[in-house]
Amino acid sequence: MLANRRHQEILDMISSRKYVEVKELSELCGVSTETIRQDLRKLEIEKKLLRVHGGARLLLNEQPEIPYYVREYSNVDLKTEIANEAVKLIRPGEQIILDASSTCLFLAHALPNQSMTVLTNSLRIAEALVVKDKIQVVMVGGVMLRSSLSFVGQMTQKSLANYKVNKFFLCGKVQYDFGVSEPNESAVLVKQEMMKTADEIIVLTDHYKFGEIDFMQIM
């Protein structure tokens, strides 16, 4: 399929579906995933779409987050692998914070049922830890962000000031000059407060997010 035809197919699918994955576009157009990524880079430069983790989405002025139910089930193998590695960094009895990302949800599922405290603003993560009775779960409340089923806002930020933890696990795009970033301003402000409580900050990300910049800098 010629490049111009391919680009139109990509834009038509994004217009109808709002979000598509690289692998799906590769199969549809009959080209390699690397060719699709090059197409997406070109179309993003032309401001016709926005590249995101594992695919692309419709370009909107507000730049909303991809809903959690899309992020949670994309790149499952990578998120599982990252979660299994992250578990090795946690010692029994430690206090940790997990942000409301889908990769941290995978980490929550991977945690062994042993003595530790998990602080989070994510309803999904708290739900995942219900069955692990040796893990103390601390939820910080606030205004619910429906795209990630998490709490944000001033109440969340003020609550976090009361805690001190060993490690903070977060996700975001990583670009060496700009740092770690993500699309939602409210979530960024919460993550910045979480950073202040932690002795150590650990970024969970895969190779698709390296060299990428999102709307707002976390750190």
XYZ file of C-alpha atoms in Angstrom:
219
model
C 0.000 0.000 0.000
C 1.406 3.405 -1.010
C 2.235 5.881 1.763
C -0.515 8.387 0.900
C -3.149 5.659 0.861
C -1.775 4.267 4.108
C -1.906 7.649 5.806
C -5.532 8.094 4.791
C -6.415 4.626 6.109
C -4.749 5.483 9.421
C -6.586 8.797 9.745
C -9.930 7.229 8.792
C -9.551 4.553 11.467
C -8.516 7.041 14.150
C -11.436 9.316 13.245
C -13.917 6.476 13.706
C -12.271 4.712 16.651
C -10.475 7.606 18.452
C -7.582 5.258 19.343
C -5.758 2.521 17.379
C -2.719 0.368 18.095
C 0.415 0.114 15.963
C 0.064 -3.657 15.607
C -3.496 -3.348 14.325
C -2.495 -0.687 11.778
C 0.423 -2.852 10.664
C -1.917 -5.765 9.931
C -4.491 -3.554 8.228
C -1.979 -1.867 5.921
C 0.224 -4.913 5.331
C 3.460 -3.218 6.389
C 5.877 -3.547 9.311
C 5.238 -1.947 12.699
C 8.322 0.248 12.152
C 6.795 1.614 8.926
C 3.598 2.398 10.820
C 5.570 4.203 13.530
C 7.268 6.300 10.839
C 3.834 7.087 9.384
C 2.543 8.129 12.796
C 5.557 10.360 13.400
C 4.957 12.115 10.079
C 1.237 12.549 10.710
C 1.931 13.869 14.213
C 4.329 16.470 12.812
C 1.530 17.482 10.441
C -0.717 17.776 13.554
C -3.190 15.207 12.226
C -2.976 12.844 15.215
C -1.224 12.349 18.552
C 1.105 9.403 19.099
C 0.579 7.617 22.407
C 1.861 4.471 24.092
C 1.544 1.635 21.567
C -0.502 3.533 19.006
C -2.117 6.850 18.164
C -5.263 8.773 18.963
C -7.372 11.602 17.684
C -5.793 14.997 18.260
C -7.962 17.089 20.586
C -7.302 20.519 22.037
C -7.855 19.262 25.585
C -5.507 16.277 25.096
C -7.496 13.951 27.381
C -6.002 10.746 28.699
C -6.672 7.427 27.031
C -9.321 5.708 29.183
C -7.948 3.193 31.686
C -9.783 0.301 29.992
C -7.779 0.945 26.795
C -4.437 1.418 28.554
C -4.936 -1.501 30.919
C -5.192 -4.096 28.167
C -2.662 -2.729 25.667
C 0.882 -4.133 25.716
C -0.043 -6.634 28.408
C 3.170 -8.676 28.015
C 5.372 -5.602 28.469
C 3.444 -4.386 31.504
C 3.573 -7.835 33.084
C 7.326 -8.033 32.516
C 7.892 -4.568 33.979
C 5.699 -5.378 37.004
C 7.595 -8.601 37.695
C 10.903 -6.712 37.649
C 9.537 -3.919 39.859
C 8.429 -6.403 42.522
C 12.087 -7.354 43.004
C 12.808 -3.790 44.172
C 10.342 -3.960 47.091
C 11.415 -5.312 50.483
C 9.041 -6.810 53.082
C 7.724 -4.180 55.476
C 8.291 -1.211 53.147
C 5.834 1.601 52.479
C 5.302 2.342 48.788
C 3.142 4.596 46.615
C 1.622 3.414 43.348
C 0.288 6.018 40.937
C -2.954 5.440 39.034
C -1.330 4.142 35.839
C -2.217 0.817 34.242
C 1.368 -0.433 34.675
C 1.154 0.190 38.423
C -2.111 -1.766 38.384
C -0.151 -4.692 36.931
C 2.421 -4.167 39.710
C -0.351 -4.306 42.323
C -1.498 -7.659 40.936
C 2.109 -8.925 40.984
C 2.787 -7.950 44.621
C 3.207 -10.922 46.960
C 0.854 -11.135 49.917
C 3.387 -10.075 52.517
C 3.764 -7.307 55.069
C 3.941 -3.877 53.407
C 1.905 -0.684 53.071
C 0.622 0.539 49.723
C -0.531 4.144 49.393
C -2.487 4.984 46.232
C -5.088 7.301 44.725
C -6.347 4.547 42.395
C -9.616 2.720 42.968
C -8.519 -0.077 40.657
C -5.290 -0.661 42.560
C -7.087 -0.687 45.911
C -9.549 -3.218 44.494
C -6.694 -5.427 43.222
C -5.150 -5.508 46.720
C -8.339 -6.416 48.612
C -7.543 -10.135 48.477
C -3.996 -9.618 49.861
C -4.754 -9.414 53.557
C -1.140 -8.852 54.696
C -0.865 -5.638 52.672
C -2.144 -2.509 54.366
C -3.851 -0.295 51.775
C -4.124 3.469 52.284
C -6.354 5.428 49.898
C -6.162 9.188 49.423
C -9.456 10.754 48.388
C -10.439 13.781 46.364
C -12.212 14.437 43.078
C -12.568 11.320 40.935
C -10.852 11.371 37.537
C -13.060 9.075 35.490
C -10.484 8.362 32.779
C -8.309 6.486 35.292
C -10.693 5.840 38.223
C -8.368 7.799 40.468
C -8.587 10.746 42.859
C -7.017 14.136 42.140
C -7.344 17.726 43.333
C -6.343 19.813 46.336
C -7.745 17.354 48.884
C -5.619 14.562 47.405
C -2.524 16.756 47.377
C -3.011 17.897 50.986
C -3.574 14.329 52.192
C -0.284 13.198 50.686
C 1.631 15.730 52.785
C 0.904 13.563 55.853
C 2.845 10.530 54.615
C 6.426 9.350 54.244
C 7.245 6.271 52.137
C 10.257 4.319 50.938
C 9.472 4.128 47.218
C 7.201 5.812 44.686
C 6.400 3.940 41.476
C 5.065 6.042 38.609
C 4.631 5.895 34.854
C 5.032 8.434 32.078
C 6.806 9.244 28.865
C 10.564 9.757 29.184
C 12.573 12.282 27.176
C 16.073 13.003 28.428
C 15.959 16.805 28.098
C 12.334 17.344 29.172
C 12.130 14.555 31.748
C 9.070 12.473 32.656
C 5.692 13.731 31.441
C 2.034 12.800 31.085
C -1.120 14.353 29.538
C -3.311 15.199 32.545
C -2.444 18.279 34.608
C -4.448 17.195 37.668
C -2.704 13.820 37.742
C 0.696 15.491 37.353
C 0.115 17.715 40.385
C -0.762 14.651 42.474
C 2.311 12.759 41.260
C 4.512 15.724 42.158
C 3.148 15.607 45.712
C 3.737 11.851 45.807
C 7.366 12.463 44.834
C 7.876 14.646 47.911
C 6.903 11.800 50.245
C 9.295 9.194 48.824
C 12.928 8.365 49.540
C 13.252 6.776 46.106
C 11.401 7.397 42.828
C 11.119 4.580 40.283
C 9.747 5.152 36.783
C 8.064 2.172 35.133
C 8.099 2.514 31.364
C 8.846 0.541 28.215
C 10.794 1.389 25.081
C 7.751 2.807 23.289
C 7.683 5.734 25.724
C 11.353 6.687 25.460
C 12.069 9.840 23.491
C 8.419 10.921 23.814
C 7.007 14.080 25.422
C 3.487 14.536 26.772
C 1.552 17.677 27.655
C 2.953 18.374 31.142
C 6.247 17.656 32.899
C 6.143 15.561 36.071
C 9.849 15.923 36.820
